[in-house]
Coordinates of C-alpha atoms in Angstrom, one line a residue:
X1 CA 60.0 32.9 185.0
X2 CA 60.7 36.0 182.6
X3 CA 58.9 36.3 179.6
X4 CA 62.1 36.4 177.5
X5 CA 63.2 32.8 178.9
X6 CA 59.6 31.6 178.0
X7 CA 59.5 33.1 174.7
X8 CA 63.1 31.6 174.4
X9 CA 62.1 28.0 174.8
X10 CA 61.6 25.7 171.6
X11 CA 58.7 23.5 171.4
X12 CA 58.5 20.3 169.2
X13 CA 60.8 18.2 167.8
X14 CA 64.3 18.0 169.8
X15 CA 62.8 18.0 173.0
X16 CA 63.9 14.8 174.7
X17 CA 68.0 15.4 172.5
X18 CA 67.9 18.6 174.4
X19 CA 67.2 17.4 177.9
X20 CA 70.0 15.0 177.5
X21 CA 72.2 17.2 175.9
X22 CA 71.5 19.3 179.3
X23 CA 71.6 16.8 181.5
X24 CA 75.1 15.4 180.2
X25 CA 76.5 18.7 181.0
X26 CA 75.4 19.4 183.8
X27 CA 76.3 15.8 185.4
X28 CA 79.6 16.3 184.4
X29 CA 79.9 19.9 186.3
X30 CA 78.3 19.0 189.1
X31 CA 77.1 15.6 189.5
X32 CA 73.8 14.1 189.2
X33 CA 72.6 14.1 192.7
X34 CA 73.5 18.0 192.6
X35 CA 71.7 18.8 189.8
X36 CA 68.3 19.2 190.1
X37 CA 65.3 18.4 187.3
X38 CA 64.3 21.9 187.3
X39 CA 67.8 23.4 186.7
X40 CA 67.7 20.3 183.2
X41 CA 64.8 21.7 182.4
X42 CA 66.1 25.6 182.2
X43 CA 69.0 24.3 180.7
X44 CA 67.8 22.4 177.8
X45 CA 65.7 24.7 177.5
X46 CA 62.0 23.4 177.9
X47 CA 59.0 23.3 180.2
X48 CA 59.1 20.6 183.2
X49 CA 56.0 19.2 181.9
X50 CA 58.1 18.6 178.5
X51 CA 61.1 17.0 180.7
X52 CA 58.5 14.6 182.3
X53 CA 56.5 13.5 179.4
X54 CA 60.1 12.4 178.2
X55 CA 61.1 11.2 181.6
X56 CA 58.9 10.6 184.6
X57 CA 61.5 9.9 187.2
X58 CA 65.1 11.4 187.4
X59 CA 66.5 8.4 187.9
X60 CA 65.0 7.2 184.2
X61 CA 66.2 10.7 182.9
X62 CA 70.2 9.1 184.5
X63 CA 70.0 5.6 182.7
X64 CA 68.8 7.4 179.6
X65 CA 71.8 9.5 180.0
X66 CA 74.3 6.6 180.5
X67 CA 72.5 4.8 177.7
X68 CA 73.2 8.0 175.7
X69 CA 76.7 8.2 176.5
X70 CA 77.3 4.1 175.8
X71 CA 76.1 4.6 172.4
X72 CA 78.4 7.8 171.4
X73 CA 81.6 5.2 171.7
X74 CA 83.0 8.3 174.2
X75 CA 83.5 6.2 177.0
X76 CA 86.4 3.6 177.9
X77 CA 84.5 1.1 176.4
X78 CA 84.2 2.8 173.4
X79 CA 88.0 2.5 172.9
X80 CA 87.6 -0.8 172.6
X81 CA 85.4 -1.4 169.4
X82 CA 87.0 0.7 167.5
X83 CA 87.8 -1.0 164.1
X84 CA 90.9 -1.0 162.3
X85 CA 92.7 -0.2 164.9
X86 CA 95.0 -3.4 166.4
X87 CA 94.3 -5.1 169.6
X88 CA 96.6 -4.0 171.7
X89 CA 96.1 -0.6 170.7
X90 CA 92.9 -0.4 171.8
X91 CA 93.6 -2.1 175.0
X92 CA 96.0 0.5 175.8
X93 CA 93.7 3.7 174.3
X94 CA 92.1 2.7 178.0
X95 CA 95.1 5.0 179.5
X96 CA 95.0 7.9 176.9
X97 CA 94.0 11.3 178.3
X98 CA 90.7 12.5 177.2
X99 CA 89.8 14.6 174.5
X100 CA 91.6 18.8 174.7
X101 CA 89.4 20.9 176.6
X102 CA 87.5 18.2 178.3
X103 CA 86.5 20.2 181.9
X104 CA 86.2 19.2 184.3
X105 CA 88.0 15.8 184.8
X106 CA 85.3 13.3 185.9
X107 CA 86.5 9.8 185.1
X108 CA 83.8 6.9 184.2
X109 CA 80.9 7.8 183.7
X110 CA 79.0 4.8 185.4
X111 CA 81.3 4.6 188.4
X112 CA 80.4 8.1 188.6
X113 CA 76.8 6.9 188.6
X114 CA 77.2 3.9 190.6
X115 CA 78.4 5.7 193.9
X116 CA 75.7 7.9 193.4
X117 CA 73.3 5.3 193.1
X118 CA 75.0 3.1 195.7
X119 CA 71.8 0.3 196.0
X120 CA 72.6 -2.3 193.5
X121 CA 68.9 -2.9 193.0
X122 CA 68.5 0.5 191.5
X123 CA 68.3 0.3 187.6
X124 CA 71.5 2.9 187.2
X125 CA 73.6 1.0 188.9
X126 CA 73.0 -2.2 187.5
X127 CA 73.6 -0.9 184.1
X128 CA 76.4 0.7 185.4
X129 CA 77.7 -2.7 186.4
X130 CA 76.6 -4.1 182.8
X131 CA 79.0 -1.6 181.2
X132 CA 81.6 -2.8 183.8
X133 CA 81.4 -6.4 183.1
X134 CA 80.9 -5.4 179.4
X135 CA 84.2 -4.1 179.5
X136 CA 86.1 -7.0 181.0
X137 CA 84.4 -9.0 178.4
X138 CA 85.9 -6.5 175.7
X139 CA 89.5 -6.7 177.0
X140 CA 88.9 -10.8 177.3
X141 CA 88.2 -10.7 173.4
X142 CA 90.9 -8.7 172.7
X143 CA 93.9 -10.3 174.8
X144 CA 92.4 -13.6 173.2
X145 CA 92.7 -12.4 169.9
X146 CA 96.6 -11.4 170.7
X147 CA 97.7 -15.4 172.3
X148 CA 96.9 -14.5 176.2
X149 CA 96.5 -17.9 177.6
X150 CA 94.2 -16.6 180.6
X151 CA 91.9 -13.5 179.4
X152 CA 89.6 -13.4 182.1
X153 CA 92.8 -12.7 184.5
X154 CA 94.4 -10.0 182.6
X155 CA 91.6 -8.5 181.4
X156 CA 90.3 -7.9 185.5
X157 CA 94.4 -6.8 185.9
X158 CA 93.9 -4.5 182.9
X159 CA 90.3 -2.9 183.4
X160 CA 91.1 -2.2 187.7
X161 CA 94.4 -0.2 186.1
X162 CA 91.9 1.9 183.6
X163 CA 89.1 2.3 186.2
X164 CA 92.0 3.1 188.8
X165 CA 93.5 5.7 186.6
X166 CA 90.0 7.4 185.5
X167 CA 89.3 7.6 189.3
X168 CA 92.4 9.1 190.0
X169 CA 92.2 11.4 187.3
X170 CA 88.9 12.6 188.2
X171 CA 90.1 13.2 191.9
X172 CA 93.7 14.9 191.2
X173 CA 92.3 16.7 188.3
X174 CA 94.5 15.4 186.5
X175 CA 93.6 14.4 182.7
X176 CA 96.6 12.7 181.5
X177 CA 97.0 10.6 184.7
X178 CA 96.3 7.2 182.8
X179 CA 100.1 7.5 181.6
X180 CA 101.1 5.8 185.1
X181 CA 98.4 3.0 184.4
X182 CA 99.5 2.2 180.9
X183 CA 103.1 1.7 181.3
X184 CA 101.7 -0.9 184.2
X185 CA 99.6 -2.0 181.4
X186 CA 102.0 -2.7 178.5
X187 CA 103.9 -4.6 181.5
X188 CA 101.4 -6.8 182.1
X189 CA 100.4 -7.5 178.2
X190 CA 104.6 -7.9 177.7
X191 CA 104.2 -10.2 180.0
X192 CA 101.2 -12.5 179.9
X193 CA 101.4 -12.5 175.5
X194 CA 103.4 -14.4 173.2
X195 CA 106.6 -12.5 172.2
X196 CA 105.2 -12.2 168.6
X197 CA 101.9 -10.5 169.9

């Protein structure tokens, strides 16, 4: 390593902020199971023994990441808590495109993760699958709140169209393809809710 990138690294406070900060974006350019520990570690920037006091494993530097991610409201789920704004708005913020100058296009976050952490066992996966489930629950809440009669049916008909569209989106490159998935989606809520919802 050249002295200038060693004299360039920061030591103290920020360390662990920085790894994730590194690690988010290099996930989203390349994937996780492409990006190696070192290459978080030049990145963020700090020494490897600084990226594993913070993390000893790379799959407990992933979950940390998703964790990370969860709690910045930045993710489909996020459009869901979002107060003041009415129920079915939210339902359908599912389908908007992401925010300008997002690049690349890489859909969910924790499908992402789950298919590269395919054993169910594994703890980034399962968390994946929390958010999941977290999410139907969400959309449940909120179709109850508006009259639905059956939540738990809708919201599984509304949350396959959002993770359907973010897949495809991620795979055609193509940021505003929820618009396809949400004109399915205002059928279905049309549909399913009281006319005065």
């Amino acid at each position: 390593m050249s002295t200038v990138t060693t004299a360039s690294r920061r030591q103290g406070r920020g360390g662990r902020e920085r790894i994730l900060a590194a690690a988010a974006g290099l996930f989203a350019a390349q994937g996780i199971n492409a990006t190696g520990m070192e290459q978080i570690a030049e990145r963020a920037p700090v020494s490897k023994r600084t990226l594993y006091a913070h993390f000893r494993t790379k799959d407990e530097l992933v979950l940390a990441h998703l964790q990370d991610l969860a709690s910045t409201g930045h993710t489909l789920e996020g459009a869901l808590t979002r107060e003041g704004v009415p129920a079915r708005e939210r339902i359908l913020a599912l389908f908007d495109p992401p925010p300008a100058g997002t690049d690349p296009v890489r859909g969910c976050p924790f499908i992402d993760a789950a298919v590269e952490f395919p054993d169910p066992r594994n703890a980034v996966h399962s968390y994946a699958r929390e958010r999941k489930l977290l999410m139907v629950r969400l959309v449940a809440d909120l179709v109850t709140e508006l009259g639905c009669h059956e939540p738990a049916v809708l919201a599984e008909q509304l949350v396959t169209l959002a993770d359907g569209a973010a897949s495809r989106a991620m795979v055609l490159g193509e940021p505003d393809y929820g618009r396809h998935a949400r004109t399915a989606a205002e059928i279905l809520l049309d549909n399913a809710l009281p006319a005065t919802a």
